[in-house]
XYZ file of C-alpha atoms in Angstrom:
478
model
C 0.000 0.000 0.000
C 1.370 3.417 -0.974
C 1.661 6.457 1.251
C 1.892 10.151 0.447
C 5.080 11.816 1.654
C 5.358 15.634 1.610
C 8.682 17.486 1.833
C 8.177 20.844 3.558
C 10.354 23.579 4.982
C 11.429 27.174 4.515
C 12.914 28.325 1.185
C 16.290 27.111 -0.054
C 16.862 24.218 2.343
C 17.078 21.607 -0.456
C 13.541 20.228 -0.736
C 13.551 20.024 -4.538
C 17.004 18.436 -4.536
C 15.741 15.652 -2.272
C 12.587 15.338 -4.396
C 14.668 14.818 -7.538
C 16.899 12.343 -5.714
C 13.951 10.203 -4.593
C 12.041 10.235 -7.905
C 15.264 9.457 -9.779
C 14.878 12.309 -12.269
C 15.375 16.062 -12.371
C 11.678 16.880 -12.401
C 11.851 19.940 -10.171
C 13.899 23.014 -10.995
C 16.866 23.506 -8.667
C 18.795 26.751 -8.277
C 20.606 28.654 -5.538
C 17.957 31.375 -5.737
C 15.514 31.089 -2.799
C 11.873 30.416 -3.673
C 12.381 28.618 -6.992
C 9.520 26.185 -6.309
C 6.099 27.823 -6.144
C 3.574 25.069 -6.851
C 3.374 21.684 -5.209
C 4.661 18.935 -7.492
C 3.906 15.218 -7.229
C 6.004 12.287 -8.372
C 6.632 8.618 -7.611
C 9.373 8.283 -5.022
C 11.505 5.171 -4.717
C 13.844 4.006 -1.967
C 14.957 0.437 -2.427
C 11.866 -1.723 -2.911
C 9.495 0.962 -1.598
C 7.403 3.159 -3.877
C 5.296 6.048 -2.640
C 3.720 9.331 -3.716
C 6.158 12.174 -3.104
C 5.134 15.849 -2.945
C 7.552 18.755 -3.323
C 6.329 22.058 -1.914
C 7.127 25.754 -2.060
C 9.288 27.200 0.675
C 7.103 28.106 3.642
C 6.509 31.852 4.022
C 4.690 33.461 6.957
C 2.277 35.471 4.794
C -1.523 35.811 4.947
C -2.196 38.960 2.883
C -3.302 37.487 -0.466
C 0.152 38.023 -1.947
C 1.991 35.491 -4.095
C 3.824 34.270 -0.991
C 0.502 33.777 0.794
C -0.871 31.737 -2.114
C 2.311 29.654 -2.068
C 1.736 29.041 1.639
C -1.798 27.789 0.873
C -0.359 25.251 -1.574
C 2.037 24.016 1.122
C -0.790 23.750 3.666
C -2.796 21.665 1.183
C 0.191 19.323 0.763
C 0.336 18.924 4.553
C -3.384 18.138 4.647
C -3.181 15.295 2.103
C 0.114 13.815 3.353
C 0.482 10.667 5.447
C 4.101 11.451 6.316
C 5.783 14.861 6.463
C 9.517 15.350 6.045
C 10.201 18.690 7.736
C 13.493 19.838 6.262
C 15.934 22.348 7.739
C 19.425 23.423 6.699
C 21.816 21.818 9.201
C 24.593 24.256 8.323
C 22.421 27.326 8.845
C 20.903 26.008 12.061
C 17.368 26.700 13.280
C 15.926 30.002 12.054
C 12.857 31.869 13.395
C 10.902 30.749 10.306
C 11.827 27.108 11.060
C 10.469 27.537 14.583
C 7.254 29.146 13.318
C 6.745 26.345 10.792
C 7.368 23.735 13.494
C 4.449 25.146 15.503
C 2.129 24.817 12.499
C 3.217 21.221 11.909
C 2.626 20.247 15.546
C -0.945 21.553 15.268
C -1.526 19.471 12.116
C -1.359 16.208 14.086
C 0.509 14.569 11.202
C 3.380 12.084 11.321
C 6.296 14.564 11.149
C 9.983 13.674 10.847
C 12.691 16.312 11.134
C 15.183 16.105 8.263
C 18.477 18.012 8.632
C 19.804 18.515 5.111
C 23.362 19.448 4.098
C 24.578 17.383 7.039
C 27.804 16.208 5.430
C 30.927 17.431 7.247
C 31.548 18.889 10.709
C 30.072 22.267 9.799
C 26.631 20.724 10.304
C 27.223 19.507 13.895
C 26.016 22.689 15.693
C 22.884 22.789 13.571
C 22.105 19.140 14.317
C 22.281 19.812 18.053
C 20.162 22.953 17.730
C 17.493 21.010 15.778
C 16.381 19.228 18.992
C 14.823 22.539 20.107
C 12.101 22.176 17.447
C 10.475 19.393 19.461
C 10.474 16.582 16.897
C 13.070 14.411 18.569
C 16.314 13.344 16.950
C 16.872 14.921 13.523
C 17.642 12.646 10.588
C 20.907 13.843 8.989
C 20.859 13.675 5.193
C 22.587 15.118 2.177
C 20.097 15.372 -0.657
C 22.817 16.368 -3.089
C 25.065 13.406 -2.289
C 22.424 10.778 -1.430
C 23.430 10.425 2.236
C 20.832 9.245 4.774
C 18.479 7.405 2.410
C 18.494 4.317 4.652
C 16.878 6.340 7.446
C 14.271 7.678 5.021
C 13.591 4.085 3.931
C 12.785 3.157 7.529
C 10.470 6.176 7.931
C 8.435 5.331 4.825
C 8.416 1.602 5.568
C 7.071 2.190 9.096
C 4.360 4.483 7.691
C 3.248 1.872 5.172
C 3.072 -0.793 7.889
C 1.056 1.525 10.145
C -1.482 2.314 7.422
C -1.812 -1.352 6.470
C -2.437 -2.201 10.151
C -5.171 0.464 10.331
C -6.870 -1.017 7.282
C -6.708 -4.534 8.738
C -8.211 -3.320 12.021
C -10.994 -1.507 10.152
C -11.809 -4.588 8.082
C -11.879 -6.823 11.170
C -14.143 -4.331 12.947
C -16.623 -4.337 10.056
C -16.478 -8.128 9.780
C -17.350 -8.508 13.477
C -20.430 -6.271 13.243
C -23.912 -7.741 12.705
C -24.769 -7.710 9.030
C -27.606 -5.175 9.394
C -25.308 -2.715 11.222
C -22.586 -2.631 8.621
C -22.140 0.439 6.517
C -22.469 -0.417 2.829
C -21.090 2.274 0.497
C -23.229 3.267 -2.473
C -20.592 1.932 -4.848
C -20.904 -1.518 -3.277
C -24.696 -1.411 -3.732
C -24.223 -0.485 -7.357
C -21.862 -3.395 -7.837
C -24.345 -5.757 -6.266
C -26.915 -4.531 -8.772
C -24.588 -5.470 -11.580
C -23.353 -2.040 -12.700
C -19.783 -2.067 -14.002
C -17.941 0.749 -12.230
C -14.438 -0.316 -13.214
C -12.900 2.330 -15.439
C -11.161 1.546 -18.683
C -7.380 1.478 -18.105
C -6.667 3.184 -21.428
C -3.241 4.646 -21.923
C -3.087 8.146 -20.365
C -3.053 11.091 -22.735
C -0.353 13.714 -22.138
C -1.509 17.267 -22.865
C 0.848 20.247 -22.473
C -0.565 23.751 -21.986
C 1.860 26.350 -23.378
C 1.848 30.032 -24.234
C 3.222 33.439 -23.431
C 3.284 34.648 -19.795
C -0.098 35.583 -18.307
C -2.118 33.925 -21.088
C -4.202 32.001 -18.529
C -2.570 28.553 -18.650
C -2.700 27.874 -14.905
C -6.285 29.132 -14.656
C -7.299 26.654 -17.356
C -5.535 23.770 -15.595
C -7.303 24.634 -12.332
C -10.620 24.758 -14.170
C -10.073 21.234 -15.526
C -8.812 19.960 -12.157
C -11.780 21.427 -10.283
C -9.514 22.912 -7.611
C -6.764 25.497 -7.107
C -4.129 22.917 -8.002
C -1.551 25.396 -9.334
C -0.872 28.989 -8.426
C -2.630 31.753 -10.338
C -2.707 35.503 -10.040
C -2.289 38.813 -11.849
C 1.496 38.572 -11.716
C 3.112 37.411 -14.981
C 5.521 34.477 -14.742
C 4.126 32.845 -11.586
C 4.608 29.294 -12.924
C 8.227 28.150 -13.047
C 8.167 24.358 -12.998
C 6.185 22.295 -15.472
C 3.547 20.780 -13.190
C 1.698 17.614 -14.218
C -1.895 17.473 -12.993
C -3.713 14.151 -13.577
C -7.418 14.562 -14.352
C -10.139 12.225 -15.530
C -12.128 13.156 -18.625
C -14.915 10.623 -18.790
C -13.212 7.234 -18.749
C -9.891 8.626 -19.953
C -6.919 9.509 -17.778
C -5.372 12.770 -18.971
C -2.115 14.236 -17.672
C -2.307 18.009 -18.011
C 1.044 19.769 -17.862
C 1.041 23.420 -16.830
C 4.159 25.165 -18.135
C 5.962 28.425 -17.556
C 5.181 31.295 -19.898
C 7.631 31.375 -22.799
C 8.862 34.789 -23.877
C 10.985 35.650 -26.887
C 14.494 34.259 -26.516
C 16.084 37.713 -26.667
C 14.110 38.770 -23.585
C 15.052 35.741 -21.487
C 18.131 36.823 -19.561
C 17.968 35.431 -16.033
C 19.243 31.923 -15.392
C 16.062 30.884 -13.537
C 13.797 31.935 -16.403
C 16.029 30.046 -18.839
C 15.593 26.922 -16.716
C 11.810 27.432 -16.675
C 11.656 27.858 -20.448
C 13.787 24.737 -20.988
C 11.431 22.814 -18.712
C 8.442 24.014 -20.756
C 10.102 23.009 -24.027
C 10.729 19.513 -22.625
C 7.034 19.300 -21.772
C 6.247 19.808 -25.469
C 8.556 16.938 -26.410
C 6.846 14.531 -23.980
C 3.294 15.622 -24.872
C 1.025 14.095 -27.483
C -1.376 17.020 -27.760
C -0.299 20.623 -27.161
C -2.761 23.406 -26.347
C -1.320 26.798 -27.309
C -3.022 29.500 -25.258
C -3.474 32.878 -26.941
C -4.664 36.085 -25.321
C -7.812 37.173 -27.179
C -6.811 40.804 -26.701
C -3.375 40.212 -28.308
C -3.636 37.118 -30.535
C -1.053 35.675 -32.917
C 1.916 37.713 -31.829
C 5.329 36.715 -33.099
C 6.046 34.505 -30.098
C 2.736 32.656 -30.559
C 3.683 31.818 -34.152
C 7.127 30.636 -33.120
C 5.634 28.348 -30.479
C 3.143 26.903 -32.970
C 5.966 26.274 -35.430
C 7.995 24.563 -32.686
C 5.082 22.224 -31.914
C 4.779 21.363 -35.617
C 8.499 20.631 -35.895
C 8.265 18.374 -32.846
C 5.427 16.505 -34.599
C 2.818 17.085 -31.896
C -0.897 17.646 -32.423
C -1.763 21.302 -31.837
C -4.900 23.104 -30.675
C -5.182 26.889 -30.509
C -7.139 28.003 -27.425
C -8.009 31.699 -27.541
C -8.464 32.654 -23.896
C -10.158 35.681 -22.288
C -12.881 35.507 -24.951
C -15.277 37.120 -22.493
C -13.366 40.396 -23.013
C -14.096 40.463 -26.758
C -17.074 42.609 -27.788
C -17.723 41.797 -31.463
C -17.200 38.048 -31.209
C -18.315 37.100 -34.753
C -15.949 39.544 -36.441
C -13.107 38.636 -34.090
C -13.560 34.894 -34.702
C -13.550 35.361 -38.481
C -10.360 37.417 -38.219
C -8.720 34.772 -36.024
C -9.490 31.954 -38.455
C -8.141 34.008 -41.373
C -4.918 34.747 -39.467
C -4.493 31.103 -38.467
C -4.772 29.892 -42.091
C -2.507 32.638 -43.407
C 0.180 32.642 -40.722
C 0.335 28.887 -40.032
C -0.180 27.143 -43.392
C 1.863 24.151 -42.211
C -0.980 23.375 -39.772
C -3.906 24.165 -42.025
C -7.264 23.369 -40.477
C -5.984 23.110 -36.902
C -8.698 23.410 -34.227
C -9.260 26.919 -32.889
C -11.396 27.101 -29.752
C -12.436 30.316 -28.014
C -12.602 29.946 -24.232
C -12.690 31.755 -20.932
C -10.678 29.806 -18.396
C -11.701 32.200 -15.637
C -15.438 31.782 -16.263
C -15.299 28.197 -17.564
C -16.829 29.006 -20.967
C -16.369 26.457 -23.804
C -14.166 24.193 -21.674
C -16.123 21.146 -22.884
C -15.469 22.160 -26.501
C -11.753 22.299 -25.805
C -11.851 18.839 -24.212
C -13.659 17.443 -27.271
C -11.124 19.084 -29.589
C -8.267 17.403 -27.687
C -9.755 13.944 -28.150
C -10.634 14.578 -31.796
C -7.187 15.764 -32.824
C -5.571 12.888 -30.915
C -7.509 10.479 -33.141
C -6.413 12.378 -36.239
C -2.816 12.267 -35.020
C -3.099 8.459 -34.798
C -4.781 7.914 -38.200
C -3.410 5.101 -40.378
C -4.346 4.830 -44.056
C -4.101 1.620 -46.096
C -1.429 1.376 -48.758
C -3.965 0.478 -51.455
C -6.000 3.589 -50.745
C -2.898 5.757 -50.716
C -1.760 4.526 -54.110
C -5.166 5.034 -55.681
C -5.025 8.577 -54.354
C -1.455 9.056 -55.633
C -2.451 7.937 -59.118
C -5.287 10.459 -59.183
C -3.043 13.270 -57.930
C -0.354 12.639 -60.531
C -2.913 12.418 -63.323
C -4.517 15.712 -62.287
C -1.198 17.449 -61.848
C 1.829 15.470 -63.153
C 5.251 16.148 -61.597
C 7.177 18.731 -63.649
C 9.939 17.817 -66.058
C 13.343 18.846 -64.747
C 16.199 19.217 -67.284
C 13.927 17.717 -69.922
C 13.295 14.541 -67.930
C 9.946 13.877 -66.284
C 9.815 12.610 -62.694
C 7.784 9.465 -62.067
C 6.055 8.907 -58.720
C 5.685 5.139 -58.445
C 4.466 4.198 -54.969
C 3.442 5.527 -51.545
C 2.983 3.964 -48.128
C 2.435 5.219 -44.595
C 5.531 4.655 -42.495
C 4.072 5.505 -39.083
C 1.535 7.515 -37.122
C 1.953 10.105 -34.350
C 2.253 12.214 -36.539
C 1.059 10.680 -39.846
C 4.222 10.026 -41.864
C 4.439 8.840 -45.470
C 7.110 7.649 -47.893
C 6.794 8.211 -51.639
C 9.120 6.480 -54.102
C 10.013 8.258 -57.319
C 12.566 8.141 -60.132
C 14.474 11.314 -59.196
C 13.804 12.268 -55.557
C 16.379 15.066 -55.419
C 14.811 16.808 -58.408
C 11.227 16.858 -57.094
C 10.391 20.535 -56.375
C 9.355 21.615 -52.888
C 6.154 23.073 -54.369
C 5.096 19.629 -55.606
C 5.762 18.152 -52.161
C 3.475 20.795 -50.677
C 0.873 19.866 -53.300
C 1.023 16.251 -52.134
C 0.930 17.169 -48.424
C -2.082 19.432 -48.939
C -3.781 16.656 -50.882
C -3.128 14.173 -48.083
C -4.547 16.624 -45.561
C -7.726 17.258 -47.532
C -8.433 13.718 -48.762
C -7.694 11.801 -45.568
C -9.011 14.413 -43.124
C -5.670 15.167 -41.495
C -6.632 18.722 -40.606
C -4.479 20.455 -38.052
C -1.799 17.805 -37.466
C 1.775 17.777 -38.743
C 2.341 15.602 -41.815
C 5.696 14.104 -42.694
C 6.433 13.189 -46.314
C 9.744 11.605 -47.280
C 10.722 11.152 -50.901
C 12.886 8.131 -51.708
C 14.411 6.848 -54.903
C 14.127 3.417 -56.479
C 11.383 1.057 -57.487
C 8.506 -0.136 -55.360
C 10.287 -1.990 -52.509
C 7.225 -4.145 -51.789
C 7.082 -5.727 -55.246
C 8.996 -9.021 -55.449
C 11.713 -8.827 -58.036
C 11.962 -11.586 -60.618
C 14.640 -14.020 -59.686
C 17.537 -14.138 -62.092
C 17.764 -17.317 -64.096
């Protein structure tokens, strides 16, 4: 049975470093700048044979005024609420600070299973801090070095004991129910439904990874919260709140969807600070791991240069793209604005002709269902496979309607086409002189594929190869 372990503490004590160490990957951004982490991030932690849900949190700030720091504190308090085990981390070299003491009081009131973790404990410089840590009232501190992997055996024991305690509670609860008279037992509604024959098991279909990208302050985090049904990630009027790419699992019908909220991506020339560069790199990695990408535009400033560059990046990565025009509630003449948006999309992004364009208001929840439907629809298009026979009938018709041009007095012959793969749809065409086939004729073929086989809005790959049809058996030499 798994447990949820939350790593908490004041800023810059090494929480994200320990998080990355236990999940085995650099999921969380790490920098010497205090306050890098702002949202709570979940991952699967592993120590030896144990696996558990691990939660990284923002550095605890004593703020209650509605500021960004106060909203960060609320995220940390939510992590404490859902956790089974809390690793309260301090910096052993810095010793106990007033903020550590204040946080310790809050944790004692929570009634949770709290363990004091003294990070950066390698070397004698940490000895005074380890002795001072007893004053926090959580018993003997566990010395660790998140950076060097020291102290993991003690963390293994903490998690193992928590798992055993939870399993014992479940056994006691089951025995208590079993010993009750049948008419006194509590029967959950789901159990009644099962007795009536209703199938409540959900289809374990492969999760769909959806990245939400865009310029700063386009409303990405607000949209993710709307889909999650809770304030899962930080939002606010400040631009650039999100730094890490945060994955938020949600359930759309019977489908598991992993939404990834990313940092706002500005033009490269404007990105100067190291921390913002790390955030942008994290967002770009989210695009590479996604299957569907939702590009958020601001309805009051749509299709700026950075928007077009992001859309082009998604196309080059081969991901399915949806344009979500946010803040649509601020637009007055909606019909005229929508017509202008569609014209700009076709003109400025011809490589993604016919891509879905959905107008939404993440703040008010308008057209969210339409966006969800568009995600599923374009995922199916992205996975389309067309039979070779149908492709070659189409190719024959295309070449008859518009034959390849003659280059240097010699006509090019297109002999055969097949689909090499999906995700995105990718095709190979064999012809007599592949190097001489003009780029304009390739675009003619790609546009024909898009129109005929309903591949609107997804990237299409077309490779031209030389030689005869490789699938026709050659006559054996006598």
